[in-house]
Every structure is written in C-alpha cells, then in structure tokens.
XYZ file of C-alpha atoms in Angstrom:
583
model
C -4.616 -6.849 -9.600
C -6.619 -7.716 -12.616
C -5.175 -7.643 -15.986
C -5.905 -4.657 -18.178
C -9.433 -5.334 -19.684
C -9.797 -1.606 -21.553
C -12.077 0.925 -20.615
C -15.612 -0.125 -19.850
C -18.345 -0.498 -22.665
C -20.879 2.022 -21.982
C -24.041 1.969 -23.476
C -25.249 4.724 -26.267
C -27.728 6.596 -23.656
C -27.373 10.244 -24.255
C -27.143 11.094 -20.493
C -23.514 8.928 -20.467
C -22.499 10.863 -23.821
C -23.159 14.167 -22.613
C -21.489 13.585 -19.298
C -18.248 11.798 -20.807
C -18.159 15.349 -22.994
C -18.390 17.719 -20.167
C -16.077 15.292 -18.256
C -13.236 15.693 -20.804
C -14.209 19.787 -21.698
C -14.112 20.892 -18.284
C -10.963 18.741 -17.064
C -9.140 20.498 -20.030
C -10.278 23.501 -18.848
C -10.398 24.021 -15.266
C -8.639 20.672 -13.756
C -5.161 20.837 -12.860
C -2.691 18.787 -14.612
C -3.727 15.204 -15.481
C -1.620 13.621 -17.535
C -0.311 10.115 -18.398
C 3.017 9.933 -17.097
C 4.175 6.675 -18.329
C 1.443 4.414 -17.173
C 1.988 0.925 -19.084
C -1.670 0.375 -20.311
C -0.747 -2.598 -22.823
C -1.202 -5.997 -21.237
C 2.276 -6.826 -22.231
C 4.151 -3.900 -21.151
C 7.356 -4.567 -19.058
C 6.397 -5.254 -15.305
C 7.584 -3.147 -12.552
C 5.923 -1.547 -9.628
C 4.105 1.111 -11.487
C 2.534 -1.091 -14.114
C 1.275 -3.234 -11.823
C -0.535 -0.551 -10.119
C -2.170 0.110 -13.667
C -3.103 -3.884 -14.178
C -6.499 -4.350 -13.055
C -7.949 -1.758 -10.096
C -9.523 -1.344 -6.970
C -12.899 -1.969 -8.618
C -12.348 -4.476 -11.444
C -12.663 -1.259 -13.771
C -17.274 -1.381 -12.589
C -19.105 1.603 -13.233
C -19.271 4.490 -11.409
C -21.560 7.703 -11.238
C -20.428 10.474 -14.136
C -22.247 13.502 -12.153
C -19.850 16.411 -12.221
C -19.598 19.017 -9.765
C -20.852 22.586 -10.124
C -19.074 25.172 -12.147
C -19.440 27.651 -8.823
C -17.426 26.785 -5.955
C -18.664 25.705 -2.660
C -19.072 27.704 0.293
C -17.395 26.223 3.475
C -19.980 26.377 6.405
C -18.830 25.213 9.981
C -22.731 24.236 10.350
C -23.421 20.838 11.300
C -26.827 20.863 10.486
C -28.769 20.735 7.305
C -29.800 24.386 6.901
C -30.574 25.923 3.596
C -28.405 25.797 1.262
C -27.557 27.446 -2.307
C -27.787 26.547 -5.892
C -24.235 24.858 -6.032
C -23.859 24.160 -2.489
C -25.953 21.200 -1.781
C -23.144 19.139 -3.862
C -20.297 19.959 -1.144
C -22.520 18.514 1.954
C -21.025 15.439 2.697
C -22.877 12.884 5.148
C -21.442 13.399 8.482
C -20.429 9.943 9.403
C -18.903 9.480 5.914
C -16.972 12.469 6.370
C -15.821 11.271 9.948
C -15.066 8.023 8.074
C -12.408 10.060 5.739
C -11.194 12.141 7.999
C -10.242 9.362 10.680
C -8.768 7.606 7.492
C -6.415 10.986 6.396
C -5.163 11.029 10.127
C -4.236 7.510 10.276
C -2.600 6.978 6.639
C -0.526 10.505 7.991
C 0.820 8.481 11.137
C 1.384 5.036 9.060
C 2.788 6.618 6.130
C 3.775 10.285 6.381
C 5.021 10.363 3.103
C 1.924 9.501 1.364
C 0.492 12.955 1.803
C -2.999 11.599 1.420
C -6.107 14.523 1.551
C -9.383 13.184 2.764
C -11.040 14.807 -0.122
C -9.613 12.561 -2.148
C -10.966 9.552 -0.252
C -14.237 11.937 -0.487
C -14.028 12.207 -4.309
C -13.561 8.598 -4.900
C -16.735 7.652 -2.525
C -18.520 10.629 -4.372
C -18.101 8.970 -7.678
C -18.324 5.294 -6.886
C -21.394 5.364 -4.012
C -22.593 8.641 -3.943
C -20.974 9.296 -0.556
C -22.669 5.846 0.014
C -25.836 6.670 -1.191
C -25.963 10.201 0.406
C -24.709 8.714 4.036
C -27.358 5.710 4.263
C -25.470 4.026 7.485
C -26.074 3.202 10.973
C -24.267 4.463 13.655
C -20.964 2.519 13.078
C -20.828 3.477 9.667
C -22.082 0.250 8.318
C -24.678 0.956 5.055
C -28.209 0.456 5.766
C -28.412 -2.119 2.505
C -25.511 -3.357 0.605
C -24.137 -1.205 -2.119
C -23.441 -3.571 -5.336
C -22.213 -3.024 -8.729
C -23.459 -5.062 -11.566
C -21.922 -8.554 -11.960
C -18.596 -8.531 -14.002
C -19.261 -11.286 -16.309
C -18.127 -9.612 -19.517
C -21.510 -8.551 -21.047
C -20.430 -4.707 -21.341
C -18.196 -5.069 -18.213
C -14.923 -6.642 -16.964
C -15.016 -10.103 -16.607
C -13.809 -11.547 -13.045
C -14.900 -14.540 -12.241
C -16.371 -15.579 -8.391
C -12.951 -15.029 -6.272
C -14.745 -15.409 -2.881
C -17.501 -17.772 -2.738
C -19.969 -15.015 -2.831
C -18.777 -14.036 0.952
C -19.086 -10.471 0.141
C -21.185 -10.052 -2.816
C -23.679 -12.911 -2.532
C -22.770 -13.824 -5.898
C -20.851 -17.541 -6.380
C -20.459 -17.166 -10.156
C -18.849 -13.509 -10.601
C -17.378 -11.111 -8.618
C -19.128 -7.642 -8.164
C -18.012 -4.389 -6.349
C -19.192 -4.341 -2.638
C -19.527 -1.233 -0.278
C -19.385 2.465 -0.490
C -15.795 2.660 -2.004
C -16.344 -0.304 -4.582
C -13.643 -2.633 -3.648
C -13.565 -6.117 -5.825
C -13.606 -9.410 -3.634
C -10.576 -10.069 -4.727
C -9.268 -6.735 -3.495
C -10.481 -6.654 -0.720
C -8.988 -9.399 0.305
C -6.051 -8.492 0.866
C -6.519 -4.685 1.039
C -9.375 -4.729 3.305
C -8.650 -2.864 7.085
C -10.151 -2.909 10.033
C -10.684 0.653 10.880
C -13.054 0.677 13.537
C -11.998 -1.656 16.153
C -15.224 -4.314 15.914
C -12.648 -7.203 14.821
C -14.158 -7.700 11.286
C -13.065 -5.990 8.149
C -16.063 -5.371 6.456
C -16.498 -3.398 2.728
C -19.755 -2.340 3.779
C -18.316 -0.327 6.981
C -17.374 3.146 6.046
C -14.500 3.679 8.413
C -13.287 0.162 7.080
C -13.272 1.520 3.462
C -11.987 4.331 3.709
C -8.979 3.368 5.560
C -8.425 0.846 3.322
C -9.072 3.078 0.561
C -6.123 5.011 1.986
C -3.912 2.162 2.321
C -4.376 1.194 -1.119
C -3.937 4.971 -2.653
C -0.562 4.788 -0.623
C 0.942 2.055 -1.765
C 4.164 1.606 -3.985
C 5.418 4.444 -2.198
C 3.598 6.969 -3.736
C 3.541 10.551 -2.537
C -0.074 12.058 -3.736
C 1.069 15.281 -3.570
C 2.980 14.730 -6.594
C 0.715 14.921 -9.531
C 2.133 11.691 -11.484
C 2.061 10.011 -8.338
C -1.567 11.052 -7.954
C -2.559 10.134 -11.171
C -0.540 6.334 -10.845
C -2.831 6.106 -7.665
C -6.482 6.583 -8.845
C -5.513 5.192 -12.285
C -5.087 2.020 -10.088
C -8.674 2.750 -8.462
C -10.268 2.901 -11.982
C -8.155 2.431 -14.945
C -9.824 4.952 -17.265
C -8.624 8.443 -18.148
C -12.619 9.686 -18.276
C -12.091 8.837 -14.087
C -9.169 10.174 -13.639
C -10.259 13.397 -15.024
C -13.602 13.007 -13.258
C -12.151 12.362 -9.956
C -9.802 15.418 -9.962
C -13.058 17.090 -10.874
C -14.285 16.577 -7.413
C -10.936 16.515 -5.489
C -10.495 20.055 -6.422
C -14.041 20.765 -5.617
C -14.273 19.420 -2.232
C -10.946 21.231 -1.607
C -12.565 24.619 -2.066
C -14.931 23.999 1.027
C -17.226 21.496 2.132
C -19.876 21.101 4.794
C -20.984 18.403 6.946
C -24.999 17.230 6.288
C -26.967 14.726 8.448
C -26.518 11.158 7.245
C -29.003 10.411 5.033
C -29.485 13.868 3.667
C -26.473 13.760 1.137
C -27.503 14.732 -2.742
C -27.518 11.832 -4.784
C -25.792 11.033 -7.854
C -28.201 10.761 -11.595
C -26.170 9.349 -13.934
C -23.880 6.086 -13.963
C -21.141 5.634 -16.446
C -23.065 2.190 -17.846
C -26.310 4.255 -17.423
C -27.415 2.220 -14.823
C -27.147 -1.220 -17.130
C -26.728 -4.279 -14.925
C -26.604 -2.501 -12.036
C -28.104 -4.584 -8.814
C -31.083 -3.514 -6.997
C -30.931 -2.188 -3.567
C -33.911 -1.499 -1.051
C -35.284 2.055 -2.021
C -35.188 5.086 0.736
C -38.503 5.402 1.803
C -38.177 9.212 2.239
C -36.427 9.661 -1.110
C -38.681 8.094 -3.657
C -36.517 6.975 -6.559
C -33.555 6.849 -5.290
C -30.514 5.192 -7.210
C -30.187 1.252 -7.191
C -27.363 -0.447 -5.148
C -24.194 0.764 -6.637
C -25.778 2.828 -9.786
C -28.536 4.887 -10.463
C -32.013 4.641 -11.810
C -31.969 4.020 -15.470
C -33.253 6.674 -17.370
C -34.900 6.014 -20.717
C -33.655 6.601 -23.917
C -35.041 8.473 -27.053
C -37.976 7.041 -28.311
C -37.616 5.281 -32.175
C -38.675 7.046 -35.170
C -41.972 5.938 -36.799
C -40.847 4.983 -40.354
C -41.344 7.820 -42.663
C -41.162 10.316 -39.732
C -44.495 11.536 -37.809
C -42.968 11.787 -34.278
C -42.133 8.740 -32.149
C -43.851 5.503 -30.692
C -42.950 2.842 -28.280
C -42.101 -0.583 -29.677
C -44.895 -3.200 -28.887
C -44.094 -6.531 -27.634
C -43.690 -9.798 -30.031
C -47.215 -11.383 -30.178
C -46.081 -14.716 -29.819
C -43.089 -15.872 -27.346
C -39.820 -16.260 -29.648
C -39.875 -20.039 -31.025
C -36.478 -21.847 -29.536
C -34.587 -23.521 -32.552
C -34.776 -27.476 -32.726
C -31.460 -28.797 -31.131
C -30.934 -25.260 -29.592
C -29.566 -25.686 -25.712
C -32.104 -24.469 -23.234
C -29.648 -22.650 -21.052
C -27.199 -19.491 -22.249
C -23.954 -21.345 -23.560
C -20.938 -20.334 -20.797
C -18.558 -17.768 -21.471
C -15.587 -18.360 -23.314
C -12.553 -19.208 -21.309
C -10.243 -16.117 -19.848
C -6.601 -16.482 -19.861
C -7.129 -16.964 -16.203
C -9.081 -20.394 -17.170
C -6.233 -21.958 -19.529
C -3.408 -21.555 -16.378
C -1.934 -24.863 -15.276
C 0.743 -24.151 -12.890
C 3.250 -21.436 -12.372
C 6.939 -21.377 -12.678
C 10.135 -19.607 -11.619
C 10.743 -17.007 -14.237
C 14.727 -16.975 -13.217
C 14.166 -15.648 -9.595
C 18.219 -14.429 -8.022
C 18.996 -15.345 -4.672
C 16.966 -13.153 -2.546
C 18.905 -11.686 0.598
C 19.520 -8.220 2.126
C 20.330 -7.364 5.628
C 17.948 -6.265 7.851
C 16.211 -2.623 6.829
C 17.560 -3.117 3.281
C 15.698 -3.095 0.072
C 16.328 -6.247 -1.846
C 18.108 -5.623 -4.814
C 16.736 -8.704 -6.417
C 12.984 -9.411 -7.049
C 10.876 -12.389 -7.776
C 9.852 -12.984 -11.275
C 6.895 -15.797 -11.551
C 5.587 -17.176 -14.970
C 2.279 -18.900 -15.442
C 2.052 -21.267 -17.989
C -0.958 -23.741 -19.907
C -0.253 -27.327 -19.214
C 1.640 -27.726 -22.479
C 4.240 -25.045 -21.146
C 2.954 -22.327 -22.669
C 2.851 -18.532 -21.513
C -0.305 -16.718 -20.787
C -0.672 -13.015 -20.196
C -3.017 -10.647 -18.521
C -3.517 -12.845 -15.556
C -3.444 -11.791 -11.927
C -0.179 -12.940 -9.415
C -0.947 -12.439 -6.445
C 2.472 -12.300 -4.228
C 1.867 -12.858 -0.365
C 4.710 -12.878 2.802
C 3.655 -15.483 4.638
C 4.593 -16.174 8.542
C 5.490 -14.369 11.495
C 7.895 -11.408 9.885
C 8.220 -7.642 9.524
C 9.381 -7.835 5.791
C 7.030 -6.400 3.369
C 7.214 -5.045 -0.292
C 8.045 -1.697 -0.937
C 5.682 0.408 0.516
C 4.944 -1.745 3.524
C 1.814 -3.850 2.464
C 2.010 -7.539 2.242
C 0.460 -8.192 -0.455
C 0.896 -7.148 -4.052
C -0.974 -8.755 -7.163
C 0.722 -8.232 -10.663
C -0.298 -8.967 -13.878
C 1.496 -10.896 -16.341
C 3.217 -9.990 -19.315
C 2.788 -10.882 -22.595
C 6.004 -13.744 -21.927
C 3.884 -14.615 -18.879
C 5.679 -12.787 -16.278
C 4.584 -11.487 -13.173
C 7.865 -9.390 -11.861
C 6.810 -8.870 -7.711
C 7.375 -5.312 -6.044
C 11.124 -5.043 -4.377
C 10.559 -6.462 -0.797
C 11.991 -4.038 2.217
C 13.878 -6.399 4.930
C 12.336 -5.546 8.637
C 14.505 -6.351 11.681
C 13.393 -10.284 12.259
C 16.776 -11.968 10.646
C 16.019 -15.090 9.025
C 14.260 -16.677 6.102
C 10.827 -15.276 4.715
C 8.693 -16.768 2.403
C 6.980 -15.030 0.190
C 3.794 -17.199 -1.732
C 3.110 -16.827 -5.618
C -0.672 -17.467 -6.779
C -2.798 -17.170 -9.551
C -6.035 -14.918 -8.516
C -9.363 -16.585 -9.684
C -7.953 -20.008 -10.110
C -7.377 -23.154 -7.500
C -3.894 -24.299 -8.390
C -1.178 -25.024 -6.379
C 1.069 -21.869 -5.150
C 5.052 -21.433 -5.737
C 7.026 -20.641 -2.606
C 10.109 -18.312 -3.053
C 12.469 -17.900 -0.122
C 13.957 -14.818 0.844
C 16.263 -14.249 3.689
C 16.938 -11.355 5.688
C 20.278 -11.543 7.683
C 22.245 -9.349 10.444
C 22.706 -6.024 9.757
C 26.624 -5.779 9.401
C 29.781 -3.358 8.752
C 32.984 -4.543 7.145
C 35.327 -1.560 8.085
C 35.376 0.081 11.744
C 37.677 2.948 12.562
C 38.139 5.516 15.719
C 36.074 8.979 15.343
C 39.917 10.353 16.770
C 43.265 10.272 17.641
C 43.917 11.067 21.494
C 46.339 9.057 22.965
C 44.109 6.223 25.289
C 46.478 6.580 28.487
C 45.980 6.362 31.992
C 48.100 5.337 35.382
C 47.983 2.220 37.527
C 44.334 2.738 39.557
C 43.385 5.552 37.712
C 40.872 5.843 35.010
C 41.101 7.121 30.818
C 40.550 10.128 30.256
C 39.128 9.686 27.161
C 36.463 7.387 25.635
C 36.821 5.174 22.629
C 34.387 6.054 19.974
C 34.881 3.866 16.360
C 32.491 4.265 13.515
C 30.998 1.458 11.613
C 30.556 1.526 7.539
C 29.374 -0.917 4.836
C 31.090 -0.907 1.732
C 31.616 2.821 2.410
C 28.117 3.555 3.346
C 27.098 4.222 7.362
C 26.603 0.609 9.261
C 23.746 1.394 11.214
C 22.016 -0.874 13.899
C 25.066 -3.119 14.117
C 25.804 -5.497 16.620
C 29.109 -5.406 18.591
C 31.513 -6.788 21.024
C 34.134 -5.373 22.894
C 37.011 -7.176 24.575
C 40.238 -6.503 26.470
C 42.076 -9.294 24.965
C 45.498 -10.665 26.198
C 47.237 -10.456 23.023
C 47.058 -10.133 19.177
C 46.984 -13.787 19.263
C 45.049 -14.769 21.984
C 41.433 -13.060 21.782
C 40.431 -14.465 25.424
C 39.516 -11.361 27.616
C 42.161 -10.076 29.811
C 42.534 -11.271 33.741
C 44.355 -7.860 34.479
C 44.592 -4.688 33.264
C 41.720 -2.655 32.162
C 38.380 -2.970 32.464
C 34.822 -1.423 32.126
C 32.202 -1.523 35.059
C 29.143 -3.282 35.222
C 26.049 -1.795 36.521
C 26.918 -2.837 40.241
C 30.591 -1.628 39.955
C 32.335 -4.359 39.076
C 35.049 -5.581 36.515
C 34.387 -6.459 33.320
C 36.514 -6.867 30.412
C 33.809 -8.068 27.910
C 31.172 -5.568 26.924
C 28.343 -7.540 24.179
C 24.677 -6.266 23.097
C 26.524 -3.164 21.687
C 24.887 -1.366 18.549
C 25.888 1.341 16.109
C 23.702 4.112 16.594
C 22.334 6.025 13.507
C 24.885 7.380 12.480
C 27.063 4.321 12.428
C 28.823 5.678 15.609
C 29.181 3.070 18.515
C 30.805 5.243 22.112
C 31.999 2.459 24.690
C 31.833 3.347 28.095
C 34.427 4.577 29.958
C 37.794 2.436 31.287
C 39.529 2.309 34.136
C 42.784 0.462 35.416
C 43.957 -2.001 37.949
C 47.665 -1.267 39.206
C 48.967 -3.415 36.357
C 51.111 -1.387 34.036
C 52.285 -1.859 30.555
C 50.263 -2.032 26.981
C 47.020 -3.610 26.366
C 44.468 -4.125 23.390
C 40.816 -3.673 23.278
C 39.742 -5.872 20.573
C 35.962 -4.692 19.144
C 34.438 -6.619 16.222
C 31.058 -6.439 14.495
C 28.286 -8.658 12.641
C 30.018 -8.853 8.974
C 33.235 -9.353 10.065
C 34.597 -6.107 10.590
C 37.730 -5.786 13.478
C 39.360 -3.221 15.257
C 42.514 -3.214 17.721
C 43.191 -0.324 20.098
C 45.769 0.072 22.125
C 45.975 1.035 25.563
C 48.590 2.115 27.743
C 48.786 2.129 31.948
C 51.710 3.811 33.291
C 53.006 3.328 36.950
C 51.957 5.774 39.264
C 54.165 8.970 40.059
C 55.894 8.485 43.352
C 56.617 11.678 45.525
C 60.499 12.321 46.484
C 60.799 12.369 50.142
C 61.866 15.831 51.689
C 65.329 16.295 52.366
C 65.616 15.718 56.005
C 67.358 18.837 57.956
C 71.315 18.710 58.344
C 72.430 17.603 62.202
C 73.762 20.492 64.015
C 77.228 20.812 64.230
C-alpha cells in the first residue's frame, strides 16, 4: 500500500469544519468503541502485518463525503418500493442493486473466509461515505455506474500524492492516479485487489458487484475477524487512514444496522458535503432528474463566507484583476514539476537478510521476506510501497489467503512481507518483490513448500496381532503419526510385509492384504494420516505359512515403524478312539 502521507488537507470551508466537529462529538457519544489499538502511524514504525495494513489505503487516503447520519434511528421497511418516507428515514434507503451488490458480497466473503465475520452494512457504510451509495444507485442493470465516479487527482496539492500507476486504464488520467468507482479503489489497488464478482470476465471498479466483493476481500485480509473491534478498526483504518473516517464510518455501520430499506436505483439521497469540500474533485455528467447533483466522486462546492469590506459595512464579492497578471521575464511558461517522492529517488531493491524460506505443506512459514529499497548510491529510502506477489501455478498465499500484499518501508528501508501459508502443491514458489509507482527491475525470493511429514509413528494399542495358517487377524493395525510432538496430518505412507529386519523387500509368503479384486498384496502405498494423525491399514490375512513376520510402515520425514506378526499352525482334531474288538 502507499506509505503514510498524514491525514488529508482540507480546506477552511465552514461546511467541512462543522461536519469534522459533529463527526468527533457524536462518535464520542453514541459510537461504540473506536479506538487506536496499536496502529503504527509513523512511516518508520517496525513492519509487520498490521502496519502494513495502516501504510497507505484502499483509496490513497482521497476525500470522501462527511454527511452524518440522523440522530433518530431508521425504521426497517420490507417495501421494495419508494413510498413515503419520514424525516430520518430517507438516509437508510439504499439503492436496490447496490444493496444486492453488498449483500451478494457478505454471502460470498462468509463462504471464502468464515472467519472474517464481514456485515454488509459495513460494505454499505464505506460506499455511503466514499460514493454516496454510488451516487444514490446511478447503474445499469449489471451494476455498472451510469458515468464514472472519480476523485480528484492525487498530485499533492491538498491531497496524497501517487503518481500514474496504470497508464490511465482506469482513471483516464496518465500523470496521477485518482480513485475510480463507487467504493474508491486506487489503480494501484485495484490491481491486485480487484474481483470479478459478477461472472462477465472483467474486473471492473466501476461494477458494483465487482467492488464490493473486492471491498470484502480487502476488509478481510491479514486474517482479521471484524467482529472484533480492533480488528475492525485495523480494517477500515486501511480503507482510509484517518481517525475522522474511522469514527465516521462506524457512524453509519451502526446506523444501517438498526434497519434499512431497499429504494429504486436512482432514487438514493445524496451526500452534501465532501471532506475537501468538493476541491479538485472531477466532474461527472449531471442527473437530469436531480438538478445539482454532486460531481463524480464529491459534491457540489458550496461557497464560502463572503470577505469583509474594510472598515466593516457588510460583505462584497472580490472583482476580477483588470489586467491579466504580467508573467516575470525569464519566468517558465509551464507550472515547474513536483518535487521528487521517495518513490522517485529508488534505484533497485535488495535482500534485507531474507532466512531460508521452507515449511511443509499447510504450514505457516516461520520465516518471512524482508526487502530493502535503496538510491543508487546505496542508500535507504522510506515510505515507499513493496509490493510482494506469488507468482506461478501454486496454492501458497500470505496469511490470509490473498496473493498479493504491498508494504511500506521503514525508515531503514525495509519492507518486512506478510508470513506466507504453504498450500498442498510441494515444491518451490516464488514470490516477486517490486517497487509500486516505479519501472525497476523486481527481486525474486524463493520459497519452497515440501511433503508434509512425521518423524515418530507409534500403534493406537497393544493387542497381540495373531492369527492361524489360512485364517485372518483379528485385529487391525492402527499407528499414529506426530511431528516433533505435534499431530502429522496428511502424511504419506507405505506399508510393507518385509522379509526381515534387514531385508526391506516385501514378503513372498506369509501375510498379506487384498487388493480390490481379492488378491495378494504385501505392499500397500498412497496411504495418508487422516486428521487426526491416525493412519488404520486394512485388514490381514494369512497363507498356511507359520512363524513370525514384520510389517514394516514408514512415512514422508523419515519416520519407521516395525510390527510384528505372528501365524500359528492350525489346530488339528484328535481322531476318535476307535471301539475295542469284541472279545
């Protein structure tokens, strides 16, 4: 994600004041706890997962819409339609396609990760405050917006500065990067966050469905569980890193939990007041049937208090210069660039002491890759965005289970990647390390994912494993696999009737096990521990060859066990005594 650039610079309009006082008044008040729970908001606090949740955001930190909810709850109507409504009430209609859109998003997040516990009124609150529920449910029938939805270009006057990360492919802008659709994602963002939620084979910001899934998906990350208030906070702190959102947002979650009604799309109330005051923000085709409604991605600046006349005597709008300004002798005739971001003086990246990466299969790495970027003369540079990508055909991701995870750097210049979470493909992963916003070559890092394995295996019992000559065991043999004292699940194993302790060639007599046509066969492979590390072979039966034999099993890692087994001949019956002769 982006580094940290601070809160946004809002501009002195009253409306922005008085909202950004209620904000913070009623949130004490009424909102349930908000609080920071350790967020790292310096640029140079110690990486880990969390802080690079809070480095950068969804949005590249662009302005959203301050309107708070009403004081008076909503009432929950089933209605579908867009009957009257109350003072108080209008606020909790929500477009019916975008609520379709967060709903469908709630139900799939619950399936892909249950532990999330993501509410759709969340999603709901977040498209409240960034689009307006995208500008009061202005889509067509898939959900796509009628006109795009833009934030103001972040180029640093008053805003974050992000430079063009996409080639204007979703903004239309080739010099900076602005926030596209009705949840706001960055370019940047979206590019690796984006989803495809509605089956059409594109994954478009503009889409509703697509946004809000991917909305979802981005909430959820890290392993968060949102019904866990720090959790919750981490999670749209990474949306929009500013405590006035945060508090805002909660505003409406809690809101839209206390009842909300579906509204035709098109019908939805839209926001007044943008956190910038509208500054910068892009124009957007007006409704036709709502007269001055909001720009693309902010409202409709209102104007600001009138100057004093000098000496008092009411107000009176300044008058234009006479004379077009005079340009200075030697003066350049375009605006000088920008100064150069951190992002600007990168050269190349380096390994910041990465371990040896490698876990078995469905382990957590206990390692993690550590990347520094550095100015050609070797220098670090902070607050600049590593993005980490797993590359190739694999099921490993980071913690979490996206592929993708952008960091920030430190103030030592180190970006310290997400723990990655082995999947079942064994083998080596690569996982790529690049600098967001600037063309220089990647750094590769290797990580490998092997077998899962045990290194002790031991019977579940004791019975005796006996049988006679063409009988068959009584009982089963049942072992149980561990890992440095920890269940062995999902191991591989063989089992083998072996002729001896020192020769481990399967057995030409003797027991054996049946294949699925009846048959001999005194070598059983493709065997796995089940959950619980428990591995039940099937059952054995004997030829008429007596004596002691050993079933040999052994696992992935290394691990060995030898059990013996013991055929005994068959009990004869005494013939009857035959009757004495007669005398």
């Amino acid at each position: 994600m982006a580094a940290q650039f601070g809160r946004r610079l809002c501009k002195g309009a009253a409306t922005t004041a008085v909202a950004a006082v209620a904000v913070a008044a009623l949130s004490a008040s009424q909102a349930p706890g908000v609080n920071d729970h350790g967020r790292q908001a310096a640029a140079d606090a110690a990486p880990s997962p969390d802080a690079s949740a809070s480095d950068g955001s969804a949005t590249g930190n662009s302005p959203y819409y301050t309107d708070l909810p009403p004081l008076n709850s909503p009432s929950p109507s089933p209605s579908t339609g867009a009957g009257p409504t109350t003072p108080g009430t209008s606020e909790a209609g929500i477009p019916a396609t975008v609520l379709d859109a967060y709903k469908k998003a709630e139900a799939a997040l619950r399936e892909a990760k249950p532990g999330c516990n993501l509410p759709w009124q969340l999603l709901a609150a977040i498209g409240r405050v960034e689009s307006g529920q995208a500008r009061g449910g202005r889509v067509n029938a898939d959900g796509t917006t009628i006109s795009p939805i833009l934030g103001p270009q972040l180029d640093g006057n008053g805003f974050a500065l992000i430079k063009d990360t996409d080639n204007g492919a979703y903004d239309g802008n080739s010099t900076y990067d602005q926030a596209v659709g009705p949840m706001q994602f960055i370019p940047s963002t979206w590019a690796w966050a984006g989803r495809d939620a509605n089956g059409d084979g594109k994954k478009d910001p503009n889409n509703i469905y697509d946004a809000a899934l991917a909305a979802g998906h981005y909430l959820c990350r890290f392993d968060w569980d949102l019904s866990d208030q720090r959790d919750l906070d981490r999670a749209i702190l990474s949306y929009n890193n500013s405590r006035e959102y945060l508090n805002l947002v909660m505003r409406w979650l809690e809101y839209y939990r206390k009842g909300t009604h579906e509204v035709p799309d098109g019908t939805g109330t839209l926001p007044g007041n943008r956190s910038d005051n509208g500054a910068g923000a892009s124009p957007g085709p007006a409704t036709p049937s709502t007269p001055g409604a909001p720009a693309a991605g902010g409202s409709k600046p209102k104007p600001g208090p009138k100057p004093e006349r000098p000496g008092g005597g009411g107000t009176t709008e300044p008058k234009p210069p006479t004379t077009p300004p005079v340009t200075p002798p030697g003066s350049p005739s375009t605006p000088p660039s920008p100064p150069a971001t951190p992002t600007d003086t990168v050269h190349h990246l380096e390994d910041a002491g990465t371990a040896k990466l490698t876990a078995m299969a469905g382990d957590t790495f206990t390692k993690r890759i550590s990347t520094r970027a550095e100015t050609e003369a070797g220098k670090a540079v902070g607050k600049v965005r590593i993005r980490f990508t797993i590359v190739g055909d694999t099921d490993t991701t980071f913690t979490g289970g996206e592929s993708v995870a952008t960091v920030a750097t430190n103030s030592s210049g180190v970006a310290v990647a997400p723990a990655l979470q082995a999947g079942e493909k064994t083998g080596d992963v690569t996982v790529r390390a690049t600098v967001v916003g600037r063309m220089i070559a990647g750094l590769d890092y290797t990580a490998t994912v092997t077998e899962r394995a045990a290194d002790a295996l031991a019977r579940t019992g004791d019975a005796a494993l006996t049988c006679t000559a063409g009988g068959e065991f009584a009982n089963q043999v049942e072992v149980k696999a561990t890992y440095k004292g920890a269940v062995a699940d999902g191991v591989a194993a063989t089992a083998t009737l072996i002729k001896s302790a020192d020769d481990p060639t399967a057995n030409d007599k003797g027991p054996f096990f049946k294949d699925a046509d009846g048959k001999a066969v005194r070598t059983l492979t493709g065997l796995k521990t089940d959950a619980e590390g428990l591995l039940k072979l099937p059952k054995l039966y004997a030829d008429d060859t007596t004596g002691t034999f050993l079933l040999r099993i052994t696992t992935e890692g290394g691990a060995t066990l030898t059990v013996e087994l013991t055929v005994a001949a068959a009990e004869t019956s005494s013939p009857s005594p035959s009757a004495s002769p007669s005398a």
